[in-house]
Amino acid sequence: MSDSATTPAPDGSGPAQLPEPARPIAAGYAFTGPALDLGALLWDGVCHPDAQVRVPLPMLNRHGLVAGATGTGKTKTLQLIAEQLSAQGVPVFLADVKGDLSGIARPGQGGDRVSTRAAETGQSWAAEGFPVEFLALGGIGHGIPVRATVTSFGPVLLSKVLGLNRTQEQSLGLIFHYADTKGLELIDLKDLRAVVAFLTSDEGKPELKGIGGLSTATAGVILRSLTAFEAQGMADFFGEPEFDTADLLRLAPDGRGLVSVLELPAVQDKPQLFSTFLMWLLADLFHDLPEVGDVDKPRLVFFFDEAHLLFHDASDAFLDAITQTVRLIRSKGVGVFFVTQTPKDVPSDVLGQLGNRVQHALRAFTPDDQKALKATVKTFPDSPYDLEELLTGLGTGEAVVTVLSENGAPTPVAATRLRAPESLLGPVDPAELDRAVRESPLYGRYAQAVDRESAYEKLTAAQAQAQPSAEAPKAPRPKREKAPAEDPSLVEQVVGSGMFKSLARSVGTQLGREITRSLFGTARRGR
């Protein structure tokens, strides 16, 4: 046909005609504003480099999903998107579960495979490294330590980490409420353990009656869970200095967005922990950032790897909080990409908010695989492709893409051969990582853990102060004469002591009042 679009053939031998069914697909990605280049359109196994598949930059805060079976190229897709966001001045957060994303800091290495991929996709490839900050949960591994105080982590997320049921989660919330109102700061796990131990002691049992009927049996379960949690070496993740998530929003001196890479290989055997910590980072951003509405480009794009771990065995309240956070954080300029194997790993209420989709190949070896494949196909708009066949036949570095156009409408489904990242594929040397960490401007702020006076120290001091009077003989007194006002509890002694009043004056309004908590029960104190 005379009006058919043409593109160079992949082998350079001459023009290749873009087939009629593929033209509306290519037209759906012809954006006029700034956009990220994902790759080139595939049709009947032929790559058309003049038909570029792109995602508009302003739409990156409408969230997204990167999915696919192991070994299909998801990690390289994250690297490709992160590079282009950084180049356009957008900070990026990446969770590096396998330890192979650190290479984004160094220029890539060319070769025949890279040259071939660049020619096929119409990419002008040039080796380039990007500004990176390396982070590590609790300082375990190579990176700036990322810690959270127990009080800001909150009871909902902590319950998820501890594996508590719904009733125990509600009871833990009451304990947090008690500590908040009494000015007992929960900085690390020993603080929380001290408060729970006090509430289960003879001196503290009367306090339970005033905080909503918390049973001593449930408090005992929580205490045992905390003790087991600490015995697994989890204490390092909680404490001070607490990581300020505003540090994820920084730009490099040259104006490129900083790529914050959270190194997780050292804790990949603790998936429940790191997935919940990622949710804390996101919830903390939601708690702190102001509303900005629709923006020309996101303030941050947050990639949430191994997303299925977050949703596994989650309570309805927890899922509701995730859904609401994802829905509302868009207006604060933050885009969230969930990274997992199949869309069915993400609850439908969350999946419905993910406007940008990059679906790598799926396997269909078992009946369960077949069921997941059919479910995945149903999540895509109508398409001229046979998606069941296509999704099982995609090669490494190929994906089915649909995004939101500049006017917010879904684009046509496009089989895409993705571009090659320009940074190093694979990890950098651990010694180089450690050197980069020591040279970071954040090193002086976060490297050294601090253990200041908090709930544990206050309760210990109060117990020591109360010990002499406990040993002194007391005359028996009829039951009817006993009154709560004449027999203050141990915590009341703490709150009324000169030590506590002095500390409260020095810290101001941070103590002695209830903390305001967000959807997940997270809170910010001392910022």
Short mmCIF file of C-alpha atoms in Angstrom, two decimals:
data_model
loop_
_atom_site.label_atom_id
_atom_site.label_comp_id
_atom_site.label_asym_id
_atom_site.label_seq_id
_atom_site.Cartn_x
_atom_site.Cartn_y
_atom_site.Cartn_z
CA MET A 1 0.00 0.00 0.00
CA SER A 2 1.31 3.44 -0.90
CA ASP A 3 0.61 4.99 2.50
CA SER A 4 2.26 2.21 4.52
CA ALA A 5 4.91 3.24 7.03
CA THR A 6 8.40 1.91 6.47
CA THR A 7 11.33 1.28 8.75
CA PRO A 8 14.85 -0.03 8.11
CA ALA A 9 15.09 -3.79 8.24
CA PRO A 10 16.92 -5.11 11.31
CA ASP A 11 19.74 -6.46 9.14
CA GLY A 12 20.20 -3.11 7.40
CA SER A 13 19.46 -4.61 3.98
CA GLY A 14 16.61 -2.28 3.18
CA PRO A 15 13.23 -0.95 4.32
CA ALA A 16 10.74 -3.20 6.05
CA GLN A 17 7.08 -2.34 5.80
CA LEU A 18 5.19 -1.74 9.04
CA PRO A 19 2.12 -3.95 8.69
CA GLU A 20 -1.32 -2.41 8.75
CA PRO A 21 -2.39 -3.85 12.16
CA ALA A 22 0.77 -2.48 13.77
CA ARG A 23 0.28 1.14 12.65
CA PRO A 24 -2.34 2.11 15.26
CA ILE A 25 -0.08 0.59 17.90
CA ALA A 26 2.89 2.69 16.78
CA ALA A 27 0.71 5.80 16.58
CA GLY A 28 -0.38 5.27 20.18
CA TYR A 29 3.20 5.90 21.38
CA ALA A 30 3.95 9.00 19.27
CA PHE A 31 4.09 11.40 22.23
CA THR A 32 5.10 15.05 21.80
CA GLY A 33 6.34 15.78 25.33
CA PRO A 34 9.25 14.36 27.35
CA ALA A 35 9.16 10.57 27.60
CA LEU A 36 11.29 7.57 28.44
CA ASP A 37 12.30 5.32 25.52
CA LEU A 38 11.61 1.69 26.36
CA GLY A 39 12.35 0.07 23.01
CA ALA A 40 11.01 -0.70 19.55
CA LEU A 41 7.79 -2.34 18.38
CA LEU A 42 7.78 -6.05 17.61
CA TRP A 43 5.35 -7.48 15.06
CA ASP A 44 5.47 -11.06 13.77
CA GLY A 45 8.96 -11.41 15.20
CA VAL A 46 10.29 -8.36 13.33
CA CYS A 47 11.61 -5.36 15.27
CA HIS A 48 10.73 -1.93 13.84
CA PRO A 49 13.18 0.68 15.22
CA ASP A 50 11.24 3.63 13.80
CA ALA A 51 8.19 2.58 15.85
CA GLN A 52 9.39 3.55 19.30
CA VAL A 53 7.54 2.42 22.45
CA ARG A 54 7.73 5.15 25.09
CA VAL A 55 6.16 6.25 28.39
CA PRO A 56 5.39 9.95 29.02
CA LEU A 57 7.44 11.40 31.88
CA PRO A 58 4.44 13.09 33.59
CA MET A 59 2.64 9.73 33.71
CA LEU A 60 5.34 8.02 35.79
CA ASN A 61 3.57 9.06 39.00
CA ARG A 62 0.52 7.02 37.87
CA HIS A 63 2.37 3.93 39.10
CA GLY A 64 3.26 0.76 37.28
CA LEU A 65 4.04 -2.94 37.23
CA VAL A 66 7.13 -4.75 35.96
CA ALA A 67 6.41 -8.47 35.90
CA GLY A 68 7.81 -11.64 34.43
CA ALA A 69 9.30 -15.02 35.19
CA THR A 70 12.79 -15.36 36.62
CA GLY A 71 15.48 -14.74 34.00
CA THR A 72 13.31 -12.77 31.56
CA GLY A 73 15.09 -9.43 32.05
CA LYS A 74 13.13 -7.58 34.75
CA THR A 75 16.31 -6.32 36.45
CA LYS A 76 17.65 -4.84 33.20
CA THR A 77 14.28 -3.17 32.63
CA LEU A 78 14.51 -1.52 36.06
CA GLN A 79 18.03 -0.37 35.23
CA LEU A 80 16.94 1.03 31.85
CA ILE A 81 14.06 3.01 33.35
CA ALA A 82 16.14 4.24 36.30
CA GLU A 83 18.90 5.53 34.01
CA GLN A 84 16.50 7.60 31.94
CA LEU A 85 14.69 8.97 34.98
CA SER A 86 18.00 10.04 36.50
CA ALA A 87 19.03 11.70 33.22
CA GLN A 88 15.77 13.70 33.28
CA GLY A 89 16.36 14.93 36.83
CA VAL A 90 14.06 12.48 38.64
CA PRO A 91 15.39 10.71 41.79
CA VAL A 92 14.90 6.94 41.85
CA PHE A 93 14.73 4.34 44.61
CA LEU A 94 15.69 0.75 43.72
CA ALA A 95 15.58 -2.27 46.01
CA ASP A 96 18.47 -4.51 44.93
CA VAL A 97 17.49 -7.96 46.18
CA LYS A 98 20.04 -9.98 44.19
CA GLY A 99 22.91 -7.48 44.38
CA ASP A 100 23.27 -6.88 40.65
CA LEU A 101 21.94 -3.32 40.34
CA SER A 102 24.99 -1.59 41.81
CA GLY A 103 26.50 -1.49 38.32
CA ILE A 104 24.27 1.48 37.51
CA ALA A 105 26.98 3.63 39.08
CA ARG A 106 29.55 2.67 36.41
CA PRO A 107 29.62 2.96 32.60
CA GLY A 108 28.57 -0.19 30.78
CA GLN A 109 30.68 -2.35 28.54
CA GLY A 110 29.93 -2.47 24.83
CA GLY A 111 30.12 -5.56 22.66
CA ASP A 112 28.43 -7.39 19.84
CA ARG A 113 25.27 -8.13 21.83
CA VAL A 114 24.87 -4.50 22.91
CA SER A 115 25.57 -3.24 19.36
CA THR A 116 23.04 -5.64 17.90
CA ARG A 117 20.38 -4.69 20.45
CA ALA A 118 21.03 -0.96 19.84
CA ALA A 119 20.68 -1.38 16.08
CA GLU A 120 17.47 -3.39 16.42
CA THR A 121 15.85 -0.84 18.72
CA GLY A 122 17.12 2.38 17.11
CA GLN A 123 19.17 3.25 20.18
CA SER A 124 22.26 5.50 20.11
CA TRP A 125 24.05 3.56 22.85
CA ALA A 126 26.83 5.22 24.83
CA ALA A 127 28.40 3.86 28.01
CA GLU A 128 27.47 5.99 31.02
CA GLY A 129 27.36 5.72 34.81
CA PHE A 130 24.82 7.48 37.00
CA PRO A 131 24.91 9.14 40.44
CA VAL A 132 24.16 6.48 43.05
CA GLU A 133 23.74 6.34 46.83
CA PHE A 134 24.15 2.87 48.29
CA LEU A 135 21.98 1.98 51.30
CA ALA A 136 21.77 -1.13 53.50
CA LEU A 137 19.11 -2.17 56.02
CA GLY A 138 20.55 -1.75 59.49
CA GLY A 139 24.01 -1.34 57.97
CA ILE A 140 24.14 -5.08 57.25
CA GLY A 141 25.92 -5.26 53.91
CA HIS A 142 27.46 -2.54 51.77
CA GLY A 143 25.66 0.77 52.22
CA ILE A 144 24.63 3.68 54.42
CA PRO A 145 22.65 2.17 57.33
CA VAL A 146 18.89 2.53 57.02
CA ARG A 147 17.25 2.31 60.43
CA ALA A 148 13.80 3.12 61.74
CA THR A 149 12.75 3.82 65.29
CA VAL A 150 10.15 1.41 66.58
CA THR A 151 7.72 4.27 67.25
CA SER A 152 7.87 5.56 63.68
CA PHE A 153 7.71 2.05 62.19
CA GLY A 154 4.41 1.69 63.99
CA PRO A 155 2.32 -1.26 65.22
CA VAL A 156 0.79 -2.29 61.88
CA LEU A 157 4.06 -2.79 60.02
CA LEU A 158 5.75 -4.28 63.07
CA SER A 159 2.91 -6.79 63.42
CA LYS A 160 3.51 -7.83 59.82
CA VAL A 161 7.22 -8.39 60.56
CA LEU A 162 6.49 -10.31 63.77
CA GLY A 163 3.83 -12.47 62.14
CA LEU A 164 1.10 -11.45 64.59
CA ASN A 165 -2.55 -12.19 63.92
CA ARG A 166 -5.25 -9.54 63.73
CA THR A 167 -6.08 -9.64 67.46
CA GLN A 168 -2.43 -9.44 68.44
CA GLU A 169 -1.91 -6.57 65.97
CA GLN A 170 -4.70 -4.61 67.64
CA SER A 171 -3.19 -5.33 71.05
CA LEU A 172 0.22 -4.13 69.87
CA GLY A 173 -1.50 -0.94 68.71
CA LEU A 174 -2.81 -0.44 72.25
CA ILE A 175 0.70 -0.87 73.64
CA PHE A 176 2.03 1.77 71.22
CA HIS A 177 -0.83 4.06 72.23
CA TYR A 178 0.07 3.55 75.88
CA ALA A 179 3.75 4.30 75.28
CA ASP A 180 2.88 7.36 73.18
CA THR A 181 0.62 8.89 75.81
CA LYS A 182 3.05 8.16 78.66
CA GLY A 183 6.03 9.67 76.85
CA LEU A 184 7.89 6.36 76.76
CA GLU A 185 9.89 6.63 73.56
CA LEU A 186 10.20 3.40 71.58
CA ILE A 187 13.52 3.80 69.81
CA ASP A 188 14.73 0.21 69.51
CA LEU A 189 13.36 -3.25 70.22
CA LYS A 190 14.55 -3.33 73.82
CA ASP A 191 12.38 -0.27 74.50
CA LEU A 192 9.27 -2.03 73.25
CA ARG A 193 10.21 -5.21 75.06
CA ALA A 194 10.65 -3.22 78.28
CA VAL A 195 7.19 -1.65 77.97
CA VAL A 196 5.53 -5.00 77.21
CA ALA A 197 7.43 -6.66 80.07
CA PHE A 198 6.30 -3.90 82.42
CA LEU A 199 2.67 -4.28 81.37
CA THR A 200 2.84 -8.02 82.07
CA SER A 201 4.52 -7.53 85.47
CA ASP A 202 2.70 -7.32 88.80
CA GLU A 203 3.34 -3.57 88.91
CA GLY A 204 2.08 -2.98 85.36
CA LYS A 205 -0.96 -5.26 85.20
CA PRO A 206 -3.29 -2.57 86.57
CA GLU A 207 -2.27 -0.38 83.61
CA LEU A 208 -3.69 -2.93 81.20
CA LYS A 209 -7.20 -2.18 82.42
CA GLY A 210 -6.88 1.42 81.28
CA ILE A 211 -5.84 0.77 77.67
CA GLY A 212 -8.76 -1.11 76.18
CA GLY A 213 -8.69 -4.52 77.78
CA LEU A 214 -5.33 -5.85 76.59
CA SER A 215 -4.98 -9.36 78.01
CA THR A 216 -1.83 -10.46 79.76
CA ALA A 217 -1.82 -13.63 77.60
CA THR A 218 -1.72 -11.61 74.36
CA ALA A 219 0.93 -9.29 75.81
CA GLY A 220 2.94 -12.40 76.66
CA VAL A 221 2.68 -13.65 73.05
CA ILE A 222 3.93 -10.29 71.78
CA LEU A 223 6.81 -10.36 74.24
CA ARG A 224 7.84 -13.85 73.14
CA SER A 225 7.62 -12.81 69.48
CA LEU A 226 9.87 -9.83 70.15
CA THR A 227 12.39 -11.98 71.99
CA ALA A 228 12.50 -14.50 69.12
CA PHE A 229 12.76 -11.68 66.60
CA GLU A 230 15.80 -10.24 68.40
CA ALA A 231 17.36 -13.70 68.68
CA GLN A 232 17.32 -13.86 64.86
CA GLY A 233 19.57 -10.79 64.72
CA MET A 234 16.85 -8.30 63.79
CA ALA A 235 17.66 -5.68 66.42
CA ASP A 236 20.08 -3.79 64.13
CA PHE A 237 17.26 -2.59 61.88
CA PHE A 238 15.62 -0.53 64.61
CA GLY A 239 17.24 2.43 66.31
CA GLU A 240 18.80 5.81 65.70
CA PRO A 241 19.83 7.80 63.80
CA GLU A 242 16.66 7.12 61.87
CA PHE A 243 16.87 7.40 58.10
CA ASP A 244 15.24 10.54 56.73
CA THR A 245 13.36 9.60 53.58
CA ALA A 246 13.80 13.16 52.31
CA ASP A 247 17.33 12.00 51.43
CA LEU A 248 15.78 9.91 48.66
CA LEU A 249 14.66 13.08 46.86
CA ARG A 250 18.09 14.56 46.20
CA LEU A 251 19.67 15.59 42.91
CA ALA A 252 23.32 15.21 41.97
CA PRO A 253 25.36 18.43 41.47
CA ASP A 254 24.94 18.07 37.69
CA GLY A 255 21.14 18.08 38.03
CA ARG A 256 20.60 14.38 37.43
CA GLY A 257 18.37 12.49 39.82
CA LEU A 258 20.13 10.49 42.52
CA VAL A 259 19.56 6.73 42.27
CA SER A 260 19.26 5.31 45.79
CA VAL A 261 20.08 1.58 45.66
CA LEU A 262 19.06 -0.36 48.77
CA GLU A 263 21.43 -3.33 48.84
CA LEU A 264 19.51 -6.37 50.13
CA PRO A 265 21.62 -9.49 49.39
CA ALA A 266 22.76 -9.69 53.02
CA VAL A 267 19.12 -9.89 54.20
CA GLN A 268 17.50 -11.69 51.26
CA ASP A 269 16.84 -14.63 53.59
CA LYS A 270 14.56 -12.29 55.59
CA PRO A 271 12.03 -11.38 52.88
CA GLN A 272 9.23 -10.46 55.27
CA LEU A 273 11.52 -7.96 56.93
CA PHE A 274 12.83 -6.16 53.87
CA SER A 275 9.47 -6.05 52.06
CA THR A 276 7.86 -4.47 55.14
CA PHE A 277 10.76 -2.02 55.48
CA LEU A 278 10.19 -0.94 51.89
CA MET A 279 6.57 -0.24 52.81
CA TRP A 280 7.77 1.82 55.79
CA LEU A 281 9.90 3.96 53.48
CA LEU A 282 6.91 4.53 51.21
CA ALA A 283 4.54 5.23 54.10
CA ASP A 284 7.04 7.66 55.59
CA LEU A 285 7.24 9.57 52.32
CA PHE A 286 3.46 9.68 52.21
CA HIS A 287 3.39 10.95 55.79
CA ASP A 288 5.85 13.79 55.15
CA LEU A 289 5.47 15.03 51.58
CA PRO A 290 3.10 17.89 50.72
CA GLU A 291 0.41 17.63 48.07
CA VAL A 292 1.59 18.78 44.63
CA GLY A 293 -1.10 17.41 42.32
CA ASP A 294 -0.21 16.69 38.69
CA VAL A 295 3.40 17.59 37.93
CA ASP A 296 5.59 17.76 34.81
CA LYS A 297 7.75 14.99 36.22
CA PRO A 298 7.66 12.89 39.40
CA ARG A 299 9.51 13.94 42.54
CA LEU A 300 10.57 10.32 42.99
CA VAL A 301 9.95 6.95 41.35
CA PHE A 302 10.00 4.06 43.83
CA PHE A 303 10.56 0.49 42.61
CA PHE A 304 9.11 -2.06 45.02
CA ASP A 305 10.87 -5.36 44.27
CA GLU A 306 9.59 -8.81 45.34
CA ALA A 307 6.18 -7.19 45.81
CA HIS A 308 4.40 -10.50 46.37
CA LEU A 309 6.12 -10.78 49.76
CA LEU A 310 4.35 -7.66 50.96
CA PHE A 311 0.90 -9.01 50.15
CA HIS A 312 1.40 -12.59 51.33
CA ASP A 313 -0.78 -13.37 54.36
CA ALA A 314 -1.57 -9.67 54.78
CA SER A 315 -4.62 -8.73 56.84
CA ASP A 316 -7.53 -6.87 55.24
CA ALA A 317 -6.60 -3.75 57.22
CA PHE A 318 -3.02 -3.96 55.99
CA LEU A 319 -4.14 -4.34 52.36
CA ASP A 320 -6.54 -1.41 52.76
CA ALA A 321 -3.68 0.74 54.04
CA ILE A 322 -1.46 -0.23 51.09
CA THR A 323 -4.25 0.50 48.63
CA GLN A 324 -4.96 3.90 50.14
CA THR A 325 -1.26 4.81 50.29
CA VAL A 326 -0.72 3.90 46.64
CA ARG A 327 -3.84 5.80 45.59
CA LEU A 328 -3.00 8.98 47.49
CA ILE A 329 0.78 9.19 47.13
CA ARG A 330 0.40 9.98 43.42
CA SER A 331 -0.80 13.48 44.34
CA LYS A 332 2.43 13.94 46.28
CA GLY A 333 4.49 13.42 43.15
CA VAL A 334 5.69 9.88 43.87
CA GLY A 335 5.37 7.05 41.37
CA VAL A 336 5.46 3.44 42.59
CA PHE A 337 6.37 0.44 40.43
CA PHE A 338 5.68 -3.01 41.85
CA VAL A 339 8.09 -5.68 40.60
CA THR A 340 6.99 -9.30 40.77
CA GLN A 341 6.48 -12.42 38.67
CA THR A 342 2.79 -12.23 37.69
CA PRO A 343 0.08 -9.59 38.06
CA LYS A 344 -1.90 -12.04 40.22
CA ASP A 345 0.71 -11.45 42.95
CA VAL A 346 -0.78 -7.96 43.39
CA PRO A 347 -4.31 -7.53 44.84
CA SER A 348 -6.84 -6.30 42.30
CA ASP A 349 -7.50 -3.04 44.18
CA VAL A 350 -3.80 -2.18 43.92
CA LEU A 351 -3.38 -3.57 40.40
CA GLY A 352 -6.20 -1.33 39.19
CA GLN A 353 -4.12 1.72 40.09
CA LEU A 354 -1.05 0.67 38.11
CA GLY A 355 -1.39 2.52 34.81
CA ASN A 356 1.96 1.52 33.27
CA ARG A 357 2.70 -2.14 32.57
CA VAL A 358 5.85 -3.90 31.38
CA GLN A 359 5.12 -7.63 31.26
CA HIS A 360 8.03 -9.94 30.45
CA ALA A 361 7.62 -13.57 29.46
CA LEU A 362 5.61 -16.03 31.56
CA ARG A 363 6.10 -19.76 31.82
CA ALA A 364 3.23 -22.20 31.37
CA PHE A 365 4.65 -25.55 32.43
CA THR A 366 1.99 -26.50 34.99
CA PRO A 367 -1.79 -26.11 35.36
CA ASP A 368 -1.18 -23.32 37.89
CA ASP A 369 1.09 -21.60 35.36
CA GLN A 370 -1.64 -21.88 32.72
CA LYS A 371 -4.17 -20.38 35.10
CA ALA A 372 -1.82 -17.48 35.92
CA LEU A 373 -1.22 -16.90 32.20
CA LYS A 374 -4.93 -16.66 31.44
CA ALA A 375 -5.43 -14.32 34.40
CA THR A 376 -2.59 -12.10 33.19
CA VAL A 377 -4.04 -11.86 29.68
CA LYS A 378 -7.35 -10.65 31.12
CA THR A 379 -5.61 -7.71 32.79
CA PHE A 380 -4.58 -6.22 29.42
CA PRO A 381 -6.72 -4.13 27.05
CA ASP A 382 -8.04 -5.80 23.88
CA SER A 383 -5.21 -6.36 21.45
CA PRO A 384 -4.55 -7.65 17.92
CA TYR A 385 -1.87 -9.89 19.43
CA ASP A 386 -2.57 -13.43 20.60
CA LEU A 387 -1.35 -12.57 24.09
CA GLU A 388 -1.37 -16.11 25.47
CA GLU A 389 0.97 -17.21 22.71
CA LEU A 390 3.01 -14.02 22.78
CA LEU A 391 3.63 -13.97 26.54
CA THR A 392 5.05 -17.50 26.50
CA GLY A 393 7.21 -16.82 23.44
CA LEU A 394 8.92 -13.55 24.38
CA GLY A 395 12.70 -13.63 24.53
CA THR A 396 14.93 -12.21 27.24
CA GLY A 397 14.76 -8.42 27.12
CA GLU A 398 11.37 -8.42 25.39
CA ALA A 399 8.06 -7.46 26.98
CA VAL A 400 4.42 -6.62 26.39
CA VAL A 401 3.87 -2.95 27.20
CA THR A 402 0.90 -0.68 27.81
CA VAL A 403 1.19 2.73 29.48
CA LEU A 404 -0.87 5.83 30.04
CA SER A 405 -0.70 8.35 27.22
CA GLU A 406 -0.24 12.09 27.74
CA ASN A 407 -4.02 12.49 28.14
CA GLY A 408 -4.22 9.63 30.66
CA ALA A 409 -5.75 7.02 28.33
CA PRO A 410 -4.22 3.53 28.05
CA THR A 411 -2.02 3.01 25.01
CA PRO A 412 -2.42 0.00 22.72
CA VAL A 413 -0.70 -3.19 23.84
CA ALA A 414 2.75 -3.29 22.22
CA ALA A 415 5.16 -6.20 22.03
CA THR A 416 8.51 -4.51 22.57
CA ARG A 417 12.18 -5.31 22.22
CA LEU A 418 13.67 -3.29 25.06
CA ARG A 419 16.74 -1.09 24.80
CA ALA A 420 20.05 -1.99 26.44
CA PRO A 421 21.01 -0.19 29.67
CA GLU A 422 24.01 2.13 29.27
CA SER A 423 25.46 1.42 32.70
CA LEU A 424 27.28 -1.71 33.83
CA LEU A 425 25.23 -4.91 33.83
CA GLY A 426 26.01 -6.69 37.07
CA PRO A 427 27.49 -5.72 40.45
CA VAL A 428 30.52 -3.57 41.14
CA ASP A 429 33.35 -4.78 43.35
CA PRO A 430 32.48 -4.82 47.11
CA ALA A 431 35.61 -2.79 47.91
CA GLU A 432 34.43 -0.14 45.46
CA LEU A 433 31.00 -0.17 47.11
CA ASP A 434 32.53 0.36 50.55
CA ARG A 435 34.65 3.21 49.26
CA ALA A 436 31.60 4.90 47.73
CA VAL A 437 29.76 4.55 51.06
CA ARG A 438 32.59 6.12 53.07
CA GLU A 439 32.76 9.04 50.63
CA SER A 440 29.01 9.67 50.79
CA PRO A 441 27.82 12.93 52.42
CA LEU A 442 25.35 10.77 54.39
CA TYR A 443 28.05 8.64 56.01
CA GLY A 444 28.68 11.01 58.90
CA ARG A 445 24.97 11.26 59.67
CA TYR A 446 23.98 7.61 59.69
CA ALA A 447 27.04 5.35 59.97
CA GLN A 448 27.29 5.30 63.78
CA ALA A 449 24.34 3.95 65.78
CA VAL A 450 23.19 6.04 68.76
CA ASP A 451 21.50 4.65 71.87
CA ARG A 452 20.00 7.54 73.81
CA GLU A 453 17.73 7.48 76.81
CA SER A 454 14.31 6.09 75.97
CA ALA A 455 11.65 3.76 77.40
CA TYR A 456 14.08 1.03 78.47
CA GLU A 457 16.30 3.41 80.43
CA LYS A 458 13.34 5.22 82.02
CA LEU A 459 11.65 2.05 83.20
CA THR A 460 14.92 0.62 84.46
CA ALA A 461 15.64 3.80 86.40
CA ALA A 462 12.10 3.87 87.81
CA GLN A 463 12.38 0.26 88.96
CA ALA A 464 15.68 1.02 90.69
CA GLN A 465 14.14 4.10 92.32
CA ALA A 466 11.12 2.12 93.50
CA GLN A 467 13.12 -0.82 94.88
CA PRO A 468 13.89 0.57 98.39
CA SER A 469 10.27 1.40 99.08
CA ALA A 470 9.26 -2.04 97.82
CA GLU A 471 11.60 -3.65 100.37
CA ALA A 472 10.35 -1.55 103.31
CA PRO A 473 7.72 -3.29 105.52
CA LYS A 474 4.22 -2.00 105.03
CA ALA A 475 1.38 -2.17 107.50
CA PRO A 476 -1.59 -4.13 106.23
CA ARG A 477 -4.43 -2.00 105.07
CA PRO A 478 -8.10 -2.97 104.60
CA LYS A 479 -9.08 -3.43 100.97
CA ARG A 480 -11.77 -0.81 101.11
CA GLU A 481 -9.22 1.89 101.94
CA LYS A 482 -7.10 1.20 98.85
CA ALA A 483 -7.57 3.83 96.19
CA PRO A 484 -5.80 4.19 92.81
CA ALA A 485 -4.87 7.80 93.57
CA GLU A 486 -3.01 6.67 96.73
CA ASP A 487 -1.21 3.77 95.01
CA PRO A 488 0.31 5.10 91.76
CA SER A 489 1.57 2.63 89.18
CA LEU A 490 5.23 2.39 88.27
CA VAL A 491 4.76 4.27 85.00
CA GLU A 492 2.90 7.03 86.84
CA GLN A 493 5.94 7.29 89.09
CA VAL A 494 8.12 7.60 86.00
CA VAL A 495 5.96 10.28 84.41
CA GLY A 496 5.80 12.19 87.68
CA SER A 497 9.50 11.98 88.48
CA GLY A 498 11.88 14.90 88.30
CA MET A 499 13.99 13.02 85.79
CA PHE A 500 11.07 12.69 83.38
CA LYS A 501 9.96 16.31 83.78
CA SER A 502 13.48 17.52 83.10
CA LEU A 503 13.71 15.41 79.96
CA ALA A 504 10.28 16.53 78.79
CA ARG A 505 11.33 20.18 79.13
CA SER A 506 14.48 19.56 77.11
CA VAL A 507 12.71 17.80 74.24
CA GLY A 508 9.65 20.04 74.24
CA THR A 509 6.42 18.81 72.77
CA GLN A 510 7.83 15.51 71.50
CA LEU A 511 7.13 13.82 74.85
CA GLY A 512 4.16 13.58 77.14
CA ARG A 513 1.58 13.69 74.37
CA GLU A 514 0.07 11.17 72.02
CA ILE A 515 1.74 10.82 68.64
CA THR A 516 -0.27 11.38 65.48
CA ARG A 517 -0.08 8.24 63.37
CA SER A 518 -0.81 7.69 59.69
CA LEU A 519 -2.56 4.91 57.76
CA PHE A 520 -0.01 2.30 58.78
CA GLY A 521 0.35 3.64 62.31
CA THR A 522 3.69 5.14 61.30
CA ALA A 523 4.83 8.32 63.00
CA ARG A 524 7.59 10.88 62.81
CA ARG A 525 9.27 12.19 65.94
CA GLY A 526 12.38 14.24 66.44
CA ARG A 527 12.65 15.43 62.84
#
